[in-house]
Tab-separated table of C-alpha atoms in Angstrom:
chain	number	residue	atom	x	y	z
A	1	UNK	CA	114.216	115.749	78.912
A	2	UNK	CA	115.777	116.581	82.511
A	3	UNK	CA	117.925	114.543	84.169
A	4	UNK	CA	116.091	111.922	86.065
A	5	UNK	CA	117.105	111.714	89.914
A	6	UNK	CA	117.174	108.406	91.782
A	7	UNK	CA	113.884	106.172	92.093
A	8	UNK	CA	111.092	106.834	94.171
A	9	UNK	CA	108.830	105.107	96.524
A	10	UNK	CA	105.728	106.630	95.539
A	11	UNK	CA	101.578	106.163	96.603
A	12	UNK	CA	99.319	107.550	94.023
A	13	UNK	CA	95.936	107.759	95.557
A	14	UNK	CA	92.812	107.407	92.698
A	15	UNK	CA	95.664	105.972	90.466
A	16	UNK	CA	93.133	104.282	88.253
A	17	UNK	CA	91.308	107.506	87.453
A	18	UNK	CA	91.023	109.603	84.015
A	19	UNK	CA	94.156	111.534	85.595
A	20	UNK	CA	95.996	108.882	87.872
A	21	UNK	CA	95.938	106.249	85.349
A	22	UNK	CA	98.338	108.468	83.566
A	23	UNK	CA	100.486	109.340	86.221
A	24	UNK	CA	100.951	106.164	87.405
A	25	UNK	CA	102.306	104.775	84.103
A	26	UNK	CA	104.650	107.889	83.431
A	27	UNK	CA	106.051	107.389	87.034
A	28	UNK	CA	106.724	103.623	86.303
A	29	UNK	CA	108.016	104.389	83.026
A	30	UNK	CA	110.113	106.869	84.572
A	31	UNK	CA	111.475	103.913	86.896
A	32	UNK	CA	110.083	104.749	90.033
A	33	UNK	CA	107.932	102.533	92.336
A	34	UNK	CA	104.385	103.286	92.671
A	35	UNK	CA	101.516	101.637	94.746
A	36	UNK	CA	97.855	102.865	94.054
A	37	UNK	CA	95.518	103.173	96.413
A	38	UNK	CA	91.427	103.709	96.401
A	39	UNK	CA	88.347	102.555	97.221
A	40	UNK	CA	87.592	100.404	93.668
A	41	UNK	CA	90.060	96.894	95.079
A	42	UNK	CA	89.602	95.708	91.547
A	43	UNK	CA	91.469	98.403	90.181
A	44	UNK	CA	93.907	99.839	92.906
A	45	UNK	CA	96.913	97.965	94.506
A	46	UNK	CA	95.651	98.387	97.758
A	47	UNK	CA	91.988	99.410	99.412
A	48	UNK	CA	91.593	102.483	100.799
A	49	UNK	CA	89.325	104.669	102.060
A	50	UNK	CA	91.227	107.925	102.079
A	51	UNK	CA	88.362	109.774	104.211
A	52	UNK	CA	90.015	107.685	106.704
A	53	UNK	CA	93.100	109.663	108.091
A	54	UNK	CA	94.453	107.081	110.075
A	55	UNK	CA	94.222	104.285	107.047
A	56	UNK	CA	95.661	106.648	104.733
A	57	UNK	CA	98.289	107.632	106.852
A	58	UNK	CA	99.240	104.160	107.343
A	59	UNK	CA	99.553	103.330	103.672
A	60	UNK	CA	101.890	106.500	103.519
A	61	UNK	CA	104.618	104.706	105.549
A	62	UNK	CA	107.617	103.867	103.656
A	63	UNK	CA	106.521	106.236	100.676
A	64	UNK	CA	108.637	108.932	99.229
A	65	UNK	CA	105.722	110.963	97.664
A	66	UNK	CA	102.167	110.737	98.127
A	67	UNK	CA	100.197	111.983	95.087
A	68	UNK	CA	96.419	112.790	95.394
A	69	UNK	CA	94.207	112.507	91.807
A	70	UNK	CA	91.271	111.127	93.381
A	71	UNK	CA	89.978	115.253	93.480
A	72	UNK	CA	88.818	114.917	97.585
A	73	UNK	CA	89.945	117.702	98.551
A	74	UNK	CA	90.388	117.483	102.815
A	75	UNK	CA	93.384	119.180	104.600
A	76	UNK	CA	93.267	116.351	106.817
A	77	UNK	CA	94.422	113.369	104.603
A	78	UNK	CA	97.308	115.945	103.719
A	79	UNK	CA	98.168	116.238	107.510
A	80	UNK	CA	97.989	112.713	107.764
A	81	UNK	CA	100.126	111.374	105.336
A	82	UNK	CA	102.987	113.618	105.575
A	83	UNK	CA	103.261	113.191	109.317
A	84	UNK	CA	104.869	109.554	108.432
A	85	UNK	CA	107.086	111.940	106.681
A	86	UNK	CA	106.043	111.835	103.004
A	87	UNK	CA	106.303	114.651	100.601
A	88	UNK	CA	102.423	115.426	99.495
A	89	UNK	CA	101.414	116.625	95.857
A	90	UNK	CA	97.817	117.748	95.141
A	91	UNK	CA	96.045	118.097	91.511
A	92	UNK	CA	93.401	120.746	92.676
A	93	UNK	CA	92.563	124.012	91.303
A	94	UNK	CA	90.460	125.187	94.481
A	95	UNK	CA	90.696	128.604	96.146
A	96	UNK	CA	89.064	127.005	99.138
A	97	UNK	CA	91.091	124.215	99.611
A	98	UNK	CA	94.295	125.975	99.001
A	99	UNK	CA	93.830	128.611	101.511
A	100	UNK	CA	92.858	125.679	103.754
A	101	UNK	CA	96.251	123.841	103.498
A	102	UNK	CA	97.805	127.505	103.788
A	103	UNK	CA	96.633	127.668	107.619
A	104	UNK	CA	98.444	124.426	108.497
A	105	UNK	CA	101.665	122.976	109.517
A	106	UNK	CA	103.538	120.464	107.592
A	107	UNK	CA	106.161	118.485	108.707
A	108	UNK	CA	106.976	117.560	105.390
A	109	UNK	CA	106.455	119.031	101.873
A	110	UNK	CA	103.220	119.887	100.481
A	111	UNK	CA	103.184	120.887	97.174
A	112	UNK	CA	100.115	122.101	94.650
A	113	UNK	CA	99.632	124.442	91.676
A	114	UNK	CA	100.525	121.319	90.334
A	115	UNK	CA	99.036	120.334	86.555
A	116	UNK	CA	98.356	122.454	83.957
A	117	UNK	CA	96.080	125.200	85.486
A	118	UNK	CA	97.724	125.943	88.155
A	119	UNK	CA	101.270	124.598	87.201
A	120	UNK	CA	102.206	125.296	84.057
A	121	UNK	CA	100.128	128.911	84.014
A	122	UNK	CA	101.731	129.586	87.310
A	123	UNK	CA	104.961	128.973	85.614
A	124	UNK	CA	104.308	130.900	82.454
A	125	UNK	CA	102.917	134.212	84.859
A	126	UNK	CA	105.996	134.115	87.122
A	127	UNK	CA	108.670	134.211	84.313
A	128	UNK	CA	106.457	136.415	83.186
A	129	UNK	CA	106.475	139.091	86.109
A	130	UNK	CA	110.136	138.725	85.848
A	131	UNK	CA	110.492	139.884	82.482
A	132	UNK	CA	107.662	142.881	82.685
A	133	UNK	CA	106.876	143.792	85.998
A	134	UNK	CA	103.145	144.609	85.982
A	135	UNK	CA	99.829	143.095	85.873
A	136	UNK	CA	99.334	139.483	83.887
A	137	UNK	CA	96.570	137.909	82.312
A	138	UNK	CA	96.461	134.045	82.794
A	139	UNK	CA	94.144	132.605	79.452
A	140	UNK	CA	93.408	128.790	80.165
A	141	UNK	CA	91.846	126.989	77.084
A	142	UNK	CA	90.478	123.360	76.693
A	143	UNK	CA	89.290	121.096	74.146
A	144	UNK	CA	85.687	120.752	75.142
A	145	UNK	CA	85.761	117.270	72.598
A	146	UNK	CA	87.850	115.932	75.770
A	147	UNK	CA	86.105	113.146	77.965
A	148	UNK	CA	87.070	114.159	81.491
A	149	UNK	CA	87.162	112.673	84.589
A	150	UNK	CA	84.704	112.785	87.288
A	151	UNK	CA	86.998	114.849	89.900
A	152	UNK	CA	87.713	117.765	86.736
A	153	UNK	CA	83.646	117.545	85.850
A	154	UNK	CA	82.562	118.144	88.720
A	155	UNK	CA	84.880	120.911	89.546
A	156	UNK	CA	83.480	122.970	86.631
A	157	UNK	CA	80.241	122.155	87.673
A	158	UNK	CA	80.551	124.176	90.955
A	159	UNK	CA	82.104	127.304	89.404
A	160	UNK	CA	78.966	128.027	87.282
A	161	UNK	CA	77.264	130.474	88.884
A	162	UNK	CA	79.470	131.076	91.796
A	163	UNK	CA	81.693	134.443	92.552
A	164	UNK	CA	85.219	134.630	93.751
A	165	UNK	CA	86.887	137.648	95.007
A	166	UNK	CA	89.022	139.930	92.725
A	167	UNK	CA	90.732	143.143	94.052
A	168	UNK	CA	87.973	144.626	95.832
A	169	UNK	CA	85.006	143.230	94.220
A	170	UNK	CA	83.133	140.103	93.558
A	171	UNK	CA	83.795	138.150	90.003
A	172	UNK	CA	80.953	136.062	88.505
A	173	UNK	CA	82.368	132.962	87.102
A	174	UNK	CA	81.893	133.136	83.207
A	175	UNK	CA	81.790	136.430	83.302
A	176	UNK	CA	83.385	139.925	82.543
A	177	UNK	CA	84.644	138.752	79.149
A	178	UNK	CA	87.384	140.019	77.253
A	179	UNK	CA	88.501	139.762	73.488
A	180	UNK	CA	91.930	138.695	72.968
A	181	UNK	CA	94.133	136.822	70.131
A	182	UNK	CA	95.000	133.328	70.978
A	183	UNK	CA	97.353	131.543	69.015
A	184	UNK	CA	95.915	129.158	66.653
A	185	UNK	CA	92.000	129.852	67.768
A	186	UNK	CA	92.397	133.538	66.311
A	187	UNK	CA	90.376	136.602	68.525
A	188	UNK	CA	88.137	134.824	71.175
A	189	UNK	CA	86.053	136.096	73.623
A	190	UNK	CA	87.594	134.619	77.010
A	191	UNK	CA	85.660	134.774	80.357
A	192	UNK	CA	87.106	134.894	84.498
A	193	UNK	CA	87.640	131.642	86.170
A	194	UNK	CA	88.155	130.958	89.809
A	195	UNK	CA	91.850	129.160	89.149
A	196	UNK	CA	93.527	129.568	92.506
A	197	UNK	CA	96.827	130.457	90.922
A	198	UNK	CA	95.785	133.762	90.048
A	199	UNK	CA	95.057	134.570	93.782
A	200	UNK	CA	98.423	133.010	95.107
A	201	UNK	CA	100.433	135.082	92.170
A	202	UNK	CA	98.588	138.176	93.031
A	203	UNK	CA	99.393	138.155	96.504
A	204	UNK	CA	103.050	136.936	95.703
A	205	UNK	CA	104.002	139.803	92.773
A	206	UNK	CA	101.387	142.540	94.775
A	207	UNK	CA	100.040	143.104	91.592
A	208	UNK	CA	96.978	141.947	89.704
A	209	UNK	CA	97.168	138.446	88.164
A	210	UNK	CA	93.686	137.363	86.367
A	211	UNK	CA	92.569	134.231	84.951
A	212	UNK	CA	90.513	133.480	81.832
A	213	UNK	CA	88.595	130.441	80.571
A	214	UNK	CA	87.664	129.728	77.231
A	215	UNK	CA	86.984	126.454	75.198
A	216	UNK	CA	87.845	125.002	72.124
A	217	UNK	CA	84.188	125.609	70.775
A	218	UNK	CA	82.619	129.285	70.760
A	219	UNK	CA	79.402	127.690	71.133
A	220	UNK	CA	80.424	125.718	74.030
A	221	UNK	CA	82.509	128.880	75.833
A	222	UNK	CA	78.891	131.075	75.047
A	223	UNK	CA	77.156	128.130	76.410
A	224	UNK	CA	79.219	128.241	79.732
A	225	UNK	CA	78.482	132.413	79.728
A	226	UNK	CA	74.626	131.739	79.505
A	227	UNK	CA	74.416	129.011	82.006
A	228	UNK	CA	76.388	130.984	85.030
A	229	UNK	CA	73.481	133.559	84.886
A	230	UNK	CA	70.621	131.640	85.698
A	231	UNK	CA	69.768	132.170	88.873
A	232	UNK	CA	69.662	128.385	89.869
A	233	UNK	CA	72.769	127.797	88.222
A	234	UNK	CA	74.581	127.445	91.258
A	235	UNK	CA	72.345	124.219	92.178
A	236	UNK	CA	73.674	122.534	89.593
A	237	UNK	CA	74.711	118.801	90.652
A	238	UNK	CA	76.971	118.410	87.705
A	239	UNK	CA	78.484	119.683	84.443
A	240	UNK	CA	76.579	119.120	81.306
A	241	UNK	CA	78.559	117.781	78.118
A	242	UNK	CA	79.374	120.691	75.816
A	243	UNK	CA	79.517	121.078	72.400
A	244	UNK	CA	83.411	120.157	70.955
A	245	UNK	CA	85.836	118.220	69.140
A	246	UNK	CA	89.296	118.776	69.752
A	247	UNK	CA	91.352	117.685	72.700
A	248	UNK	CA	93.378	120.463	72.158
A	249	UNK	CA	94.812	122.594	75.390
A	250	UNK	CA	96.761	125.921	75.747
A	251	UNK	CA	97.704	127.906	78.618
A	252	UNK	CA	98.838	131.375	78.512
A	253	UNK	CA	100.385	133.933	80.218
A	254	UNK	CA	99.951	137.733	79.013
A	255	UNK	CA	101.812	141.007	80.473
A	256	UNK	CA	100.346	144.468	80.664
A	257	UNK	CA	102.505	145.196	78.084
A	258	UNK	CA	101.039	142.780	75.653
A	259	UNK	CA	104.024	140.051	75.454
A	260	UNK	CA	102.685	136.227	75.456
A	261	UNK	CA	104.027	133.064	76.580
A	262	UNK	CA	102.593	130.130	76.113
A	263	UNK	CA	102.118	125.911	76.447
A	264	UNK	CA	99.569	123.571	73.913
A	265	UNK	CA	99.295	120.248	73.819
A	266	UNK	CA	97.091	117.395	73.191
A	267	UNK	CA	94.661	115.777	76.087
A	268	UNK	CA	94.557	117.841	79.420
A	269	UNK	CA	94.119	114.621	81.520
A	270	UNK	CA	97.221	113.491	79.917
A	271	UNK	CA	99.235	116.846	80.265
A	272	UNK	CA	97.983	117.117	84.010
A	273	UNK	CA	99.310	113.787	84.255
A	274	UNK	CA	102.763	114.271	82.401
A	275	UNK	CA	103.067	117.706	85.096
A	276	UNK	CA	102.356	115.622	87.945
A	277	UNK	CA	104.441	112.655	87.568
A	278	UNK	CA	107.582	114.992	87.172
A	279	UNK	CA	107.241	116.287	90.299
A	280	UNK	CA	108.905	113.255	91.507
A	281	UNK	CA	112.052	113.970	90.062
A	282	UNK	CA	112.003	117.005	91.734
A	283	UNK	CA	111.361	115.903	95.578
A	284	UNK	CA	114.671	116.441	96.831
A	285	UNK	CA	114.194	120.291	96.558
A	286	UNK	CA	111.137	120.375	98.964
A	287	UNK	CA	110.921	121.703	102.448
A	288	UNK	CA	108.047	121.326	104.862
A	289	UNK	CA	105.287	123.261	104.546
A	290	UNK	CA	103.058	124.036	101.934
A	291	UNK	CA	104.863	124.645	98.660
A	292	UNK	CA	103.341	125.737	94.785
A	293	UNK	CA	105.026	124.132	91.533
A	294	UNK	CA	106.666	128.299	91.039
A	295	UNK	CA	108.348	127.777	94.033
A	296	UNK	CA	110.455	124.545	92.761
A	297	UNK	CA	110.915	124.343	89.447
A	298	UNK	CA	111.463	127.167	86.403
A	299	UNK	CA	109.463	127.145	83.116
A	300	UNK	CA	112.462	125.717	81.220
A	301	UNK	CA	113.315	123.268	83.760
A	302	UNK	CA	109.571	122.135	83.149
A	303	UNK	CA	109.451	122.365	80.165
A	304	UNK	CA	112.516	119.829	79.240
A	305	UNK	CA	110.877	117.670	81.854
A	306	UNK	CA	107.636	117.541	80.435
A	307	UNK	CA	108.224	118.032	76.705
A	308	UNK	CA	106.013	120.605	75.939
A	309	UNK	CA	107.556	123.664	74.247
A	310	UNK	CA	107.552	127.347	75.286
A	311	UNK	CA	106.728	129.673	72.182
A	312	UNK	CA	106.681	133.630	73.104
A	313	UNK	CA	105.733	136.415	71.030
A	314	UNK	CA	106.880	140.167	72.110
């Protein structure tokens, strides 16, 4: 494990969710001081409506870090808590709302590509360019046997069916499949995903960077494939349980040359978690503005903090 730097002072808002729940005991764990704030008084140490910028920006004061899991996604509570000065992390995997916080200004830091996809793919692709120059395939796969949380559910729900754009043209979520080996499910079938990280990286190396989605359960990933081409697919209000039984995760990171590098682990709300709540150990090498997890950490540096293991094959 990575040296630990001094305690924090740190606000997790939703930090009684499927994902803050997590982070909030691996910060305490890791000796830090966390509050957690949300609507549900029962369960957080303070209430909070967070649509409120003014609230939330007064339960900032005095904090370190603010962490968002709740999955509202609103560039607004970003600008308000870090005008009290706070350093700002965000678990979101949204285009929209990335390129959102990308046409502000921070006084402090604001950091995302934070979890497992974006984080650790966007760490995997960048020491990846390094090494081969050249396009990279990002693979993302989850254990569909996973319960997930609300915010994650609800995310996938609005993909299917939607389109994001990809060099020039317009990408069907679940779509354009390719086949590929991935290590320890064998040759799968692996379909695009809107992950933002692959749109940051592309713009960042000026080269193509694509990301693929696949889960632990062929019937489950052929499931998705059918379901984004209905044409009311779109309306969807929310995900349907899939077929699955592992909580298995890996992310992976694939040159145009054909070298991988890649992560696994058990339970992606738990992994997202273990990501996030490094990040505090990490807050003294943040500058204002917005920031992704590529910018302030390596893969090995990660890696040690984390505990999950970096296995590469030629």
């Amino acid at each position: 494990m990575a040296a630990r730097s001094p305690a924090k002072n740190v606000l997790v808002f939703g930090g009684y969710g499927a994902v803050g729940t997590s982070v909030t005991r691996l910060l305490r764990e890791r000796g830090h001081s966390v509050r957690t704030a949300g609507r549900d008084a029962n369960r957080a140490d303070m209430a909070l409506d967070i649509t409120d910028p003014s609230s939330a920006a007064a339960a900032a004061k005095g904090a370190d870090l603010v962490i968002n899991a709740t999955g509202s996604e609103d560039p607004e509570l970003a600008s308000a808590v870090t005008e009290p000065g706070a350093a700002f992390a965000d678990i979101t995997a949204t285009s929209s709302y990335v390129d959102a916080l990308s046409a502000r200004r921070f006084q402090a830091p604001v950091l995302v590509s934070v979890g497992i996809a974006p984080g650790l793919t966007s760490l995997l692709a960048a020491q990846m360019h390094r090494k081969y120059p050249g396009a990279i395939d990002i693979i993302v796969a989850l254990g569909a046997g996973e319960h997930h949380g609300a915010a994650a559910t609800e995310w996938t729900a609005r993909l299917v069916g939607s389109r994001f754009p990809d060099h020039g043209a317009l990408v069907r979520n679940f779509s354009a499949p390719v086949t590929v080996e991935v290590p320890g499910y064998g040759k799968r079938r692996v379909y695009r995903a809107d992950f933002s990280d692959q749109h940051i990286l592309s713009r960042e190396f000026k080269t193509p960077v694509r990301s693929y989605f696949m889960l632990d359960s062929r019937l489950a990933t052929f499931a998705l494939a059918m379901l984004t081409r209905l044409p009311w697919a779109p309306k969807l209000p929310s995900a349907k349980p899939l077929p699955g039984t592992t909580d298995r995760w890996l992310v992976l990171a694939r040159s145009h040359l054909g070298a991988i590098s890649y992560m696994s682990g058990r339970g992606q709300s738990h992994a997202t978690a273990t990501v996030t709540a490094s990040v505090a150990d990490f807050t003294e090498r943040l500058q204002p503005g917005l920031q992704h997890l590529h910018h302030v950490v390596s893969l090995n540096e990660m890696a040690q903090a984390t505990g999950y293991k970096v296995a590469e094959r030629p």
